[in-house]
Coordinates of C-alpha atoms (C1' of nucleotides) in Angstrom, one line a residue:
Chain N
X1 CA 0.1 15.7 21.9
X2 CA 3.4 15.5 23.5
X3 CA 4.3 12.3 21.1
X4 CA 2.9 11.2 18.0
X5 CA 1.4 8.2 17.5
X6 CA 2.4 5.9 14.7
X7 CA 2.2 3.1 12.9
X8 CA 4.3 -0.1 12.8
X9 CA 6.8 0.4 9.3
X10 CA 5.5 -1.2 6.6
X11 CA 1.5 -0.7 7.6
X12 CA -0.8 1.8 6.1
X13 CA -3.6 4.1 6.8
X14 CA -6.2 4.6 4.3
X15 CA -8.3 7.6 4.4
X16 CA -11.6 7.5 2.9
X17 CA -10.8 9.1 -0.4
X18 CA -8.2 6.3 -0.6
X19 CA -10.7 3.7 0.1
X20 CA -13.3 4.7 -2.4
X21 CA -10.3 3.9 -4.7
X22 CA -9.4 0.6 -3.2
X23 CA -13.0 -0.3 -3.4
X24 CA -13.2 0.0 -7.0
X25 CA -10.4 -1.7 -7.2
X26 CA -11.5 -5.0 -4.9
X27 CA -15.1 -4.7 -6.2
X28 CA -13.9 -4.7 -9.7
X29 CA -11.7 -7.7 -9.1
X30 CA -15.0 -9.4 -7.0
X31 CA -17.3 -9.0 -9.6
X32 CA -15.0 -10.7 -11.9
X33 CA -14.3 -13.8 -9.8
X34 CA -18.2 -13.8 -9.3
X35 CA -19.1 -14.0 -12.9
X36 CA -16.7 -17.3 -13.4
X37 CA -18.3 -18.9 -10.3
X38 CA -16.2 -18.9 -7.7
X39 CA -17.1 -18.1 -4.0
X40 CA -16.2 -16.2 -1.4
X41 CA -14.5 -17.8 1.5
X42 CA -12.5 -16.0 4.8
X43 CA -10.4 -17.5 7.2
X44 CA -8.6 -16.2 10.2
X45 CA -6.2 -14.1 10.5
X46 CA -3.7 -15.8 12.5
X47 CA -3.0 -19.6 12.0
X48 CA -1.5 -22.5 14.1
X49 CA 2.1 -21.8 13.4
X50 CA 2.1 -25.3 12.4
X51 CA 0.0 -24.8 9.8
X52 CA 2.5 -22.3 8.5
X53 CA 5.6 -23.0 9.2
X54 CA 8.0 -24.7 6.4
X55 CA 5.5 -24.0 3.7
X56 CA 7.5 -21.3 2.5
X57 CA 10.8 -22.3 2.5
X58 CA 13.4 -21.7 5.4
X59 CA 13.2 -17.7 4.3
X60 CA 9.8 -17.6 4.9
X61 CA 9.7 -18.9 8.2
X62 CA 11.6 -16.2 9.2
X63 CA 9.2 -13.9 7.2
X64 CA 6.3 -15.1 9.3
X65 CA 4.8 -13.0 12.1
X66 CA 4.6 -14.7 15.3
X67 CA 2.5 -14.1 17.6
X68 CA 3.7 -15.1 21.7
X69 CA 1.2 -17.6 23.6
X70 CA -1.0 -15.5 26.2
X71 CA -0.2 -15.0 29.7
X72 CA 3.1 -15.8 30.9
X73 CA 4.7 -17.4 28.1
X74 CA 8.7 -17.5 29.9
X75 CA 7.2 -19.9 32.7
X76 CA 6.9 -22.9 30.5
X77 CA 10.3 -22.3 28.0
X78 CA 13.1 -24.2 28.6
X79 CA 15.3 -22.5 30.6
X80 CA 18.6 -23.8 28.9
X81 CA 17.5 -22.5 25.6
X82 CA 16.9 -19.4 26.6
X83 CA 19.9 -19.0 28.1
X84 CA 21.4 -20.3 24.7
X85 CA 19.3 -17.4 23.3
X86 CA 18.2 -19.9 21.1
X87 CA 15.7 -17.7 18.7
X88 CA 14.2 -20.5 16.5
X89 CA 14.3 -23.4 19.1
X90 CA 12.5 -21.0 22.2
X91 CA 10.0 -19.5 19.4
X92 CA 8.2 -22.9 19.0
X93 CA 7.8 -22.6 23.3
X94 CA 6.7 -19.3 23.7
X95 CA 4.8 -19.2 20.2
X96 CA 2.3 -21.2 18.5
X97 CA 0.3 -19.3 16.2
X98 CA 1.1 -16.7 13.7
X99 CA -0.3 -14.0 11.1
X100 CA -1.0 -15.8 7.5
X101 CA 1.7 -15.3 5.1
X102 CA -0.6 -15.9 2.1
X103 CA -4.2 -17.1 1.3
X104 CA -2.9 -20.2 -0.3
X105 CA -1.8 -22.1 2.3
X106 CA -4.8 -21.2 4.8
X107 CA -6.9 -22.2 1.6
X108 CA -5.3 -25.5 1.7
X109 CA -5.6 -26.2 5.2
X110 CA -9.5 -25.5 4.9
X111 CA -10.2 -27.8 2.1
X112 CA -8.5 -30.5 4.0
X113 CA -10.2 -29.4 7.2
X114 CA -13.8 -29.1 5.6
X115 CA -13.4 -31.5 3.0
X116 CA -16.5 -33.6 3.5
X117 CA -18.9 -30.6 3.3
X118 CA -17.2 -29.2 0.2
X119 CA -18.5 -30.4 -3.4
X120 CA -15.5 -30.9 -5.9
X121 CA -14.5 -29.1 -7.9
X122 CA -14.5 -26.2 -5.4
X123 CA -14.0 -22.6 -6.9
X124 CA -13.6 -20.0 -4.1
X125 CA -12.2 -16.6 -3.9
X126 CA -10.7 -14.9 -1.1
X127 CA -9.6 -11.2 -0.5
X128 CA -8.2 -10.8 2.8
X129 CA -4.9 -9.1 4.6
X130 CA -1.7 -11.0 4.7
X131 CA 1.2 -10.0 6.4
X132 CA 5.1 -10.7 6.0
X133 CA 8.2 -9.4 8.1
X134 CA 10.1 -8.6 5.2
X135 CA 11.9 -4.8 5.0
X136 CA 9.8 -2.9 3.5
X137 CA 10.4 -1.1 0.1
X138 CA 9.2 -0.2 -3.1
X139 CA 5.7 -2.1 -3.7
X140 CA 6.5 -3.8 -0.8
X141 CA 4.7 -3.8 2.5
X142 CA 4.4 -6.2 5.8
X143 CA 0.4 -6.0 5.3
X144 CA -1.3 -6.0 2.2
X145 CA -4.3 -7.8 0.4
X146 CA -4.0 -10.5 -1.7
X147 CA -7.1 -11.1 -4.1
X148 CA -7.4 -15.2 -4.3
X149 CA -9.0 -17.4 -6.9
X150 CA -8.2 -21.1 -6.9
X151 CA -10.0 -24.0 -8.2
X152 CA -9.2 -27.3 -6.3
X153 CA -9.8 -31.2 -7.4
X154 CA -10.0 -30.4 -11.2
X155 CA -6.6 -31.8 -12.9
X156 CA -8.1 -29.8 -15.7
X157 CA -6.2 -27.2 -18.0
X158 CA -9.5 -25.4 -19.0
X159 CA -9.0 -24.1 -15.3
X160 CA -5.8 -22.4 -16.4
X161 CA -7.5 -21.3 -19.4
X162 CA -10.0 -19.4 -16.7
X163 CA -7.7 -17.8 -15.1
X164 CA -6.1 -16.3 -17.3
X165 CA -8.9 -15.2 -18.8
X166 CA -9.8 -13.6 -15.7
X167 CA -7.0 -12.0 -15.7
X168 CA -7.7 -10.9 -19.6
X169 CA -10.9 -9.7 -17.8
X170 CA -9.7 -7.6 -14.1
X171 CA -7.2 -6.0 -15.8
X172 CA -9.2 -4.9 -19.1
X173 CA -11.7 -3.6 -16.5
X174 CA -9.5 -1.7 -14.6
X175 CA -7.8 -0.3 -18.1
X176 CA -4.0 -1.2 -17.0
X177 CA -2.0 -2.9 -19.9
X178 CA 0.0 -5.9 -18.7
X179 CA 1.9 -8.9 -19.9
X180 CA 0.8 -12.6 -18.9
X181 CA 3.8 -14.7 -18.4
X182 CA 3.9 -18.2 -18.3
X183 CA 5.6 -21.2 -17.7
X184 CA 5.3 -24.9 -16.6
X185 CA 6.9 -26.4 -13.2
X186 CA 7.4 -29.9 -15.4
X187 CA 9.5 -27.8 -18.4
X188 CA 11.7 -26.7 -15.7
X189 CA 12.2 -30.0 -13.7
X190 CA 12.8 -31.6 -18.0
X191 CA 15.7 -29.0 -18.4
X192 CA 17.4 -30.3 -15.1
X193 CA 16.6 -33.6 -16.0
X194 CA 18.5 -33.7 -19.6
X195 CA 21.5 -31.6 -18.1
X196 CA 21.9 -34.3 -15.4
X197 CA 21.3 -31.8 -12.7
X198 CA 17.9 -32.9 -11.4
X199 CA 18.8 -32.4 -7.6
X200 CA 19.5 -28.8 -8.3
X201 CA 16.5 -27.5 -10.1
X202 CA 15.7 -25.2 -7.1
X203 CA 19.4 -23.3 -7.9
X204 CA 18.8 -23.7 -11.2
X205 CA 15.4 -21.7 -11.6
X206 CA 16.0 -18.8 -9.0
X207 CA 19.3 -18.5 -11.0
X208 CA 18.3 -17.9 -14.1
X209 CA 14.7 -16.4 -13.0
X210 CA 17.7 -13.6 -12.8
X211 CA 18.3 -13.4 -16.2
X212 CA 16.9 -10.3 -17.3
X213 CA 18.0 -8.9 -13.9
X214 CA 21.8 -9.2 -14.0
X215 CA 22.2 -10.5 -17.5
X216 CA 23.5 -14.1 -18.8
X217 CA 27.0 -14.1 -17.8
X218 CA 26.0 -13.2 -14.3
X219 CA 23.6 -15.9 -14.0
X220 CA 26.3 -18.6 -15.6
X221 CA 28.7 -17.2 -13.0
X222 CA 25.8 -18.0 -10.3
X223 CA 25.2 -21.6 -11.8
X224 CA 28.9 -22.1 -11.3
X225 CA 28.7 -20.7 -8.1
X226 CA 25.5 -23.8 -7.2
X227 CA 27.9 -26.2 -8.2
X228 CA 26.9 -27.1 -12.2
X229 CA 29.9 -28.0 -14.3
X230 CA 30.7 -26.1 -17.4
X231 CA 29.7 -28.9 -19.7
X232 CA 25.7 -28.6 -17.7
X233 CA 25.6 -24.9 -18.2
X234 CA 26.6 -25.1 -22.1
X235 CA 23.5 -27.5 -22.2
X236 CA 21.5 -25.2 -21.0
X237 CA 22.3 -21.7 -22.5
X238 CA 20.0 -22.9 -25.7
X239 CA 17.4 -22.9 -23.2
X240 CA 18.1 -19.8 -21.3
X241 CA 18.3 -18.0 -24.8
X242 CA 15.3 -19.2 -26.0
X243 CA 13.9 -16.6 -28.2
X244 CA 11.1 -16.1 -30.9
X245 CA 6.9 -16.6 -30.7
X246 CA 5.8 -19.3 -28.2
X247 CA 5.3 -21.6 -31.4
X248 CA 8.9 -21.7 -32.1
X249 CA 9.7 -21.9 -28.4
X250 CA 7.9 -24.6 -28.5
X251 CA 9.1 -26.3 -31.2
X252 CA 12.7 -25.8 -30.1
X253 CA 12.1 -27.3 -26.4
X254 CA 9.9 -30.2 -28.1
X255 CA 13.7 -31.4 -29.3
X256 CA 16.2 -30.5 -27.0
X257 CA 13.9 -32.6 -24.1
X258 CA 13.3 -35.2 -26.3
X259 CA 14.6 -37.5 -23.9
X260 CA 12.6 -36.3 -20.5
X261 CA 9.2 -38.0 -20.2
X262 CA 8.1 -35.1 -17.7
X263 CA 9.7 -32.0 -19.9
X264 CA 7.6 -33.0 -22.5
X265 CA 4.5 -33.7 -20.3
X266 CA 5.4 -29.5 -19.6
X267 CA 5.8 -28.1 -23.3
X268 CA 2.2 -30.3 -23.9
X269 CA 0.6 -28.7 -21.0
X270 CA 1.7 -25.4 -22.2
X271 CA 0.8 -25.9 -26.2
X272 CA -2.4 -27.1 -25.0
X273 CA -3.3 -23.9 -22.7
X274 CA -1.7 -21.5 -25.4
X275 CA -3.9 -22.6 -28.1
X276 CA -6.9 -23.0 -25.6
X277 CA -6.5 -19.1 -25.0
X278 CA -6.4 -17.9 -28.8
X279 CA -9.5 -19.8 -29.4
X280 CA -11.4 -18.3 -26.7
X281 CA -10.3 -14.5 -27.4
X282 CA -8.2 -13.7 -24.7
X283 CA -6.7 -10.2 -25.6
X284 CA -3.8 -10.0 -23.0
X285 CA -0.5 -11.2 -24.4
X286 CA 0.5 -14.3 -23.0
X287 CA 4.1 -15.0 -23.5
X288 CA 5.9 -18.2 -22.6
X289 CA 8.9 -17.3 -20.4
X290 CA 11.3 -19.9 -19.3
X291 CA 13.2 -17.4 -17.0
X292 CA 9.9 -17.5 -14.8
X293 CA 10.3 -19.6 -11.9
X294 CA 8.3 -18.4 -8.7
X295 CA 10.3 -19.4 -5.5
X296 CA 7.4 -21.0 -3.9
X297 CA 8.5 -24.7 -3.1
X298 CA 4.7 -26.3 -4.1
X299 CA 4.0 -25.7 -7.8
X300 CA 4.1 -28.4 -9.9
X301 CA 2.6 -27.2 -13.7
X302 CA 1.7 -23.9 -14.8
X303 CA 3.3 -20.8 -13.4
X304 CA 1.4 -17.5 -13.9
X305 CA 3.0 -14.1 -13.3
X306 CA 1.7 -10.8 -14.5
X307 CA 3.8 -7.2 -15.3
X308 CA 2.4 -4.2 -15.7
X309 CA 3.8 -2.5 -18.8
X310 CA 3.7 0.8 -17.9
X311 CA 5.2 1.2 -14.9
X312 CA 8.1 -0.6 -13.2
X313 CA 6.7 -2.7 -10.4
X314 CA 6.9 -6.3 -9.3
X315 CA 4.6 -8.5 -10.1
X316 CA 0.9 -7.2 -9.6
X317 CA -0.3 -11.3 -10.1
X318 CA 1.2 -14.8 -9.6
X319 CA -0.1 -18.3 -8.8
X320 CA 0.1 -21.6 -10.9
X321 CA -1.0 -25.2 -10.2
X322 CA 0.2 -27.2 -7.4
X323 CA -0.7 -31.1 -7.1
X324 CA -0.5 -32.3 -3.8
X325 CA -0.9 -28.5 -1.5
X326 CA -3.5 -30.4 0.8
X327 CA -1.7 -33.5 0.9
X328 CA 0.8 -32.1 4.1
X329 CA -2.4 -31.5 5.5
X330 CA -2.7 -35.3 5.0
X331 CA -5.5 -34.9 1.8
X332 CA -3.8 -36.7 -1.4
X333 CA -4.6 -36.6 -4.6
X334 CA -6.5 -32.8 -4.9
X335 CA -4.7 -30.9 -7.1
X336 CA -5.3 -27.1 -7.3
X337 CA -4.5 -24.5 -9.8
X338 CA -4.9 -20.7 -8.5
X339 CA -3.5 -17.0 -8.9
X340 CA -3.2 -13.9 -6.3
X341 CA -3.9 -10.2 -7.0
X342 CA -1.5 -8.4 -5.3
X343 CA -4.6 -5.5 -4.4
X344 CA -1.4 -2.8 -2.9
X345 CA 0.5 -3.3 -6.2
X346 CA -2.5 -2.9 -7.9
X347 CA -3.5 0.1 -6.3
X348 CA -0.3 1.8 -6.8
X349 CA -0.2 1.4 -10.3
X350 CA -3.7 3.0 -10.7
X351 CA -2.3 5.8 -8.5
X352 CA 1.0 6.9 -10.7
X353 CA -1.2 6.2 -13.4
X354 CA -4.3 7.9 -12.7
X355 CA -6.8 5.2 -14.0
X356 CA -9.5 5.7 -11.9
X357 CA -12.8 6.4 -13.8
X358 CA -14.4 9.8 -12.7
X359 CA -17.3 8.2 -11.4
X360 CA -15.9 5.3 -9.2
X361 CA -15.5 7.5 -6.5
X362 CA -19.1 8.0 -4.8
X363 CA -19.5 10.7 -2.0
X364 CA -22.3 12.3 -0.9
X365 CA -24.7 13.9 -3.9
X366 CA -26.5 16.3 -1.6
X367 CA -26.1 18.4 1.5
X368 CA -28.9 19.8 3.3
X369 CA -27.8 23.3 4.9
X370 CA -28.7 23.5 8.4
X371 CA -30.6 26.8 9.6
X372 CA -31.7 25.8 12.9
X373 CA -34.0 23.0 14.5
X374 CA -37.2 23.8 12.4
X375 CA -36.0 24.0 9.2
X376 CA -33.5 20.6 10.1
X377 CA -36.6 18.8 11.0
X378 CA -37.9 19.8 7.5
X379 CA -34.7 18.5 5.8
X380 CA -34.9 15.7 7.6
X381 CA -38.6 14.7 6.0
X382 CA -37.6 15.5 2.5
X383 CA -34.3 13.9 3.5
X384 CA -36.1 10.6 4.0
X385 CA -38.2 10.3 0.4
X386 CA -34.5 11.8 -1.3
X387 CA -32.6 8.5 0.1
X388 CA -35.5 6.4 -0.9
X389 CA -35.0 7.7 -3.9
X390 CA -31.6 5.5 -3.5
X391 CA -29.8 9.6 -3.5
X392 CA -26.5 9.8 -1.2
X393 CA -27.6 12.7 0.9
X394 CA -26.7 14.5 4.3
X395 CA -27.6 17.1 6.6
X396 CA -25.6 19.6 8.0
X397 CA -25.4 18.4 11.5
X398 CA -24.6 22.0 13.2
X399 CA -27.0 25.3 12.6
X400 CA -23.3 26.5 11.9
X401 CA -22.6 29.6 9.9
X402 CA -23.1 29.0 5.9
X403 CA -19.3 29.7 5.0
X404 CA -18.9 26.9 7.2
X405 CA -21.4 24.1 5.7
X406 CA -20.3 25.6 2.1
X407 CA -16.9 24.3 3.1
X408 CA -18.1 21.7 3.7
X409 CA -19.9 20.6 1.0
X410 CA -16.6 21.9 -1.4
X411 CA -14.3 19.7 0.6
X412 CA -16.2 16.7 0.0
X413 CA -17.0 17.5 -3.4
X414 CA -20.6 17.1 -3.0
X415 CA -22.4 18.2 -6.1
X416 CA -25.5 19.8 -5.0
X417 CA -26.6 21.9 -1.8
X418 CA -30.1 22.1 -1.0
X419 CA -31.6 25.6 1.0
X420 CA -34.6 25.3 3.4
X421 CA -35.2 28.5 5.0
X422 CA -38.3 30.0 6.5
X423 CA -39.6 30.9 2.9
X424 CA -39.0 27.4 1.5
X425 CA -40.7 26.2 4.3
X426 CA -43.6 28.4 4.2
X427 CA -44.0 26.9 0.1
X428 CA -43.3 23.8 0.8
X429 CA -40.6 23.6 -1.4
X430 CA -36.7 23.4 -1.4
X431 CA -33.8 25.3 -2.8
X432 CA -31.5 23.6 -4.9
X433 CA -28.1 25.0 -5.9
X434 CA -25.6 23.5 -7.9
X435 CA -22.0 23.6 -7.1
X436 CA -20.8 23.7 -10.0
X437 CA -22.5 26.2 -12.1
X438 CA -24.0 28.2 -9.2
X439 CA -27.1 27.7 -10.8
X440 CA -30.0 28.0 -8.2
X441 CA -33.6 27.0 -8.3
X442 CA -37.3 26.2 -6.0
X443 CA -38.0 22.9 -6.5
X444 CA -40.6 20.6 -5.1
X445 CA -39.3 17.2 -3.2
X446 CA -39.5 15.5 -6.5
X447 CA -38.3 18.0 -9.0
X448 CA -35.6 17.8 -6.6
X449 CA -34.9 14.2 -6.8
X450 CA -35.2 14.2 -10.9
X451 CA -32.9 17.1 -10.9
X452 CA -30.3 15.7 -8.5
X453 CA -30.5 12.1 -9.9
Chain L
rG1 C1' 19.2 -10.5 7.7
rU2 C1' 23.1 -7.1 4.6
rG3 C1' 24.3 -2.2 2.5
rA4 C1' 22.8 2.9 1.7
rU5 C1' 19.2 6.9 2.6
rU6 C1' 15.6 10.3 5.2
rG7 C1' 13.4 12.9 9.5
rU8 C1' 12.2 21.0 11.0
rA9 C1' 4.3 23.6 11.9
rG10 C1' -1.5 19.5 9.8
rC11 C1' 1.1 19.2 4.5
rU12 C1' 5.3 20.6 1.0
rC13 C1' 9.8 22.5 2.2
rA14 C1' 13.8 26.9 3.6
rG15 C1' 17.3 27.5 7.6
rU16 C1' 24.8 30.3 5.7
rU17 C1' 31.4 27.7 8.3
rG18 C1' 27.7 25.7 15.2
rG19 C1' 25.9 32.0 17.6
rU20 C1' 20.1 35.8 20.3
rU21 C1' 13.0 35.3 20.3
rA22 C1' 13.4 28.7 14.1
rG23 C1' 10.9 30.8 8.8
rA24 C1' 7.8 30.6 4.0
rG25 C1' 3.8 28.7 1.0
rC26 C1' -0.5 25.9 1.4
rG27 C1' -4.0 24.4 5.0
rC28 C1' -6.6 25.6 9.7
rU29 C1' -9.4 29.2 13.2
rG30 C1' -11.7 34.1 13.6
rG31 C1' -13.3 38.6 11.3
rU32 C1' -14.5 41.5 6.6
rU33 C1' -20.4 39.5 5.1
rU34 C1' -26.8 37.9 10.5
rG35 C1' -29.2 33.1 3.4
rU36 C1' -24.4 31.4 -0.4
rG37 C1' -18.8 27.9 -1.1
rG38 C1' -14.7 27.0 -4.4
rU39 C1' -11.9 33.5 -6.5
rU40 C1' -10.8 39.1 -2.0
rC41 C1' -8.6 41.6 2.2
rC42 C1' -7.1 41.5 7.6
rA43 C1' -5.8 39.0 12.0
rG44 C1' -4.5 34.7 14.8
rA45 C1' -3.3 29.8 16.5
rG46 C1' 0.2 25.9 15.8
rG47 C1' 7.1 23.5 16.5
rU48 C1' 11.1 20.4 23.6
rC49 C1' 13.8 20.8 14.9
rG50 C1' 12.1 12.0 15.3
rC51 C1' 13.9 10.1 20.2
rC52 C1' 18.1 9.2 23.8
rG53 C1' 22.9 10.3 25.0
rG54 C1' 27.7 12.9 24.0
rU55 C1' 31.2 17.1 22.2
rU56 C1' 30.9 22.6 23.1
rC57 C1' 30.5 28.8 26.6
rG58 C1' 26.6 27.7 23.0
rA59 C1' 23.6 22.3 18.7
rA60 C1' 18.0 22.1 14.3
rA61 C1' 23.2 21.9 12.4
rC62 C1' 28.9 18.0 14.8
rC63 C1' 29.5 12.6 16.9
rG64 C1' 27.3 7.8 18.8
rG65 C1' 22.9 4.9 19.5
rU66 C1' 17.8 4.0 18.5
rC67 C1' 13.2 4.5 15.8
rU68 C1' 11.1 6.0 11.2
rU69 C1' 11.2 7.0 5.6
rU70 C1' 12.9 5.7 0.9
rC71 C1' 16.0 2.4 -2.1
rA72 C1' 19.1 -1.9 -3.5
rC73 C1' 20.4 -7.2 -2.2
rC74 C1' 17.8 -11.8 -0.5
rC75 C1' 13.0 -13.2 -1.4
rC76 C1' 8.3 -11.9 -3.0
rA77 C1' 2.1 -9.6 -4.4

RNA sequence: GUGAUUGUAGCUCAGUUGGUUAGAGCGCUGGUUUGUGGUUCCAGAGGUCGCCGGUUCGAAACCGGUCUUUCACCCCA
């Protein structure tokens, strides 16, 4: 072991303690998209870079892993672009697929792809690996799961309603308090409109998506910076200081974009999903948040985002609707409306705060101790009726010294131990001790199994 | 991509202004105990001090580069 092995930065190892957590967490987050009706669905991991590529903005591109063409990828590049060191131009030669940089976009591409054998609308979840060359740092890593549920060609807000309500419904089940913020593409695009500004809504949203980052002054200093003139940024500070309940937010946005068809299109979409929520009992707080304004270049309504409350994370779940994903696949008119689990955020948060339930990790329930080949081949025979009995049980594969298979058995917390020696044997019967208290007793095969159970 | 930060045993960390054979706790292995673990006691193994180069009589320590860790910016789950 002259050098240690590694991993690329960013990546992680899970041992199996880790993953019993993890697999509460997916299957808690599965059985929830199950019970609303969506389906699972899996696509590859690495995609025709042309699928990818400019779906994220020009930042993303360079956030996408690429993967180089097999065999001898030089022999076909163009010579004077390499000797231009030309990164982007020689990457499209020497490159054409890469790892997915979300679910979304792959989801997209396989409704267009497989649209005549899918029946719309289509609801189909996805939890799968995604991976991004971004620097890695806190809640941040280049591979991680994303937890997808989308529902595509249904213009319908009763499918934002859903999701949020399975939102109300992962997180009460895995016990972490969070915050549902929302907001609506068309509001944003209304605000820009009425300020005169429409070609800048892009620097207009990731400027003051800042706001409660680096305060308002700093954020009118960085609308100045884009280009707005003083009399635009007055306009908007009403909007950017929009306080009170959602009702009064609404109220006050109702007016001030009186005049912009689509801004008001926004605040109705909004009202309607808001009072949509309180009817069906959503406990989660949902607060309307104009600040909100996801990069992501293809949502056109509702913008989801979800914080944790008790610890300070990014966002643990994002997603909104976008109308026309599928059509740059060449598929108009399918609009979709989805949300992403971020599973790594997720887990970290139920790490720092310790909200696994006692029994959600499931090891082994019983250990057989190994004496030698007779008394193994007896295990093994009880062994079989004990896992019939639907019991998580093992046997000691080594005659190795007790100490040793005690260890064992403490190591992987495994609750009880059973004893087959030559007297249990000569009885027909099996020693059960439990771990915890010590307690020991001679038990027939299915005292054993009522005890253990 | 920009700016910081970290790296010593399997793990958590000591290691003085550069000076002999680099330490501790936990863990691990063996024994104390030939059918009893998590709680005794004893012994042992394990490190080219992230890697490469430089300064020096001498480097874990100083300098440069590189990789890695963590954090902020950008962006995002």
């Amino acid at each position: 072991m002259a050098q240690k092995p590694s991993i690329p930065k960013g990546t992680r190892d899970f041992s199996p303690v880790e993953m019993a957590k993890r697999n509460y967490i997916f299957d808690t987050i599965k059985s929830v998209f199950l019970k609303y009706g969506y389906q699972p669905i899996e696509t590859p991991a690495m995609e025709n870079l042309s699928t990818l590529m400019g779906k994220y903005g020009e930042e993303g591109d360079k956030l996408l892993f690429k993967i180089l063409n097999s065999g001898d990828y030089l022999a076909k590049a163009d010579e004077s672009l390499l000797a231009q060191k030309n990164s982007v131009k020689t990457t499209t030669q020497i490159s054409e697929k890469g790892l997915r940089y979300d679910l979304t976009v792959p989801f997209a591409r396989f409704v267009v792809q497989h649209q005549n054998e899918i029946t719309f609308p289509f609801k189909r979840y996805q939890i799968q690996p995604v991976w991004r060359a971004d620097r890695p740092q806190k809640g941040r890593y280049r591979e991680f799961f994303q937890c997808d549920v989308d529902v595509v060609g249904s213009n319908s807000l009763f499918n934002e309603v859903e999701l949020i309500q399975i939102v109300d419904d992962v997180y009460k089940a895995l016990n972490i308090n969070v915050l549902v913020k929302m907001n609506n593409r068309k509001i944003l695009t209304g605000i820009a409109e009425i300020i005169g500004e429409a070609d800048k809504i892009i620097d207009i949203t990731v400027a003051i998506d800042k706001l409660d980052k680096i305060g308002l002054d700093k954020v009118n200093e960085e609308l100045a910076a884009k280009g707005l003139n003083t009399e635009a940024i007055d306009k908007l500070q009403p909007i950017i200081n929009l306080g009170g309940t959602n009702a009064e937010k609404i109220e006050t946005l109702k007016t001030v974009l009186a005049s912009s068809e689509v801004g008001l299109k926004g605040v109705e979409e909004i009202e309607k999903v808001l009072n949509y929520i309180e009817g069906v009992g959503v406990k989660t707080e949902v607060e309307l948040d104009l600040t909100l304004a996801r990069g992501l270049n293809y949502y056109t309504g509702a913008i989801f985002e979800v914080k944790a409350l008790d610890m300070e994370i990014g966002s643990i779940t994002g997603g909104g609707r976008y109308d026309d994903l599928t059509g740059i696949f060449g598929l108009k008119d399918v609009s979709g409306v989805g949300i992403s689990f971020g599973a790594d955020r997720i887990y970290d948060v139920m790490n720092q705060l310790d909200l696994y339930p006692k029994d959600s990790i499931v090891s082994t329930r019983l250990l057989f101790i190994n004496f030698g080949e007779q008394e193994a081949l007896y295990s093994l025979n009880a062994l079989q009726e004990i896992r019939e009995a639907g019991i998580n049980a093992e046997l000691f594969p080594d005659a190795a010294k007790m100490k040793k298979q005690m260890n064992y058995a403490n190591k992987k917390e495994i609750a009880f131990v059973a004893l087959v020696g030559e007297n249990e044997m000569k009885e027909g019967k099996i020693t059960l001790k439990n771990m915890n208290s010590g307690e020991q007793n001679l038990l027939t095969v299915k005292e054993l199994i009522e005890a253990v159970r």
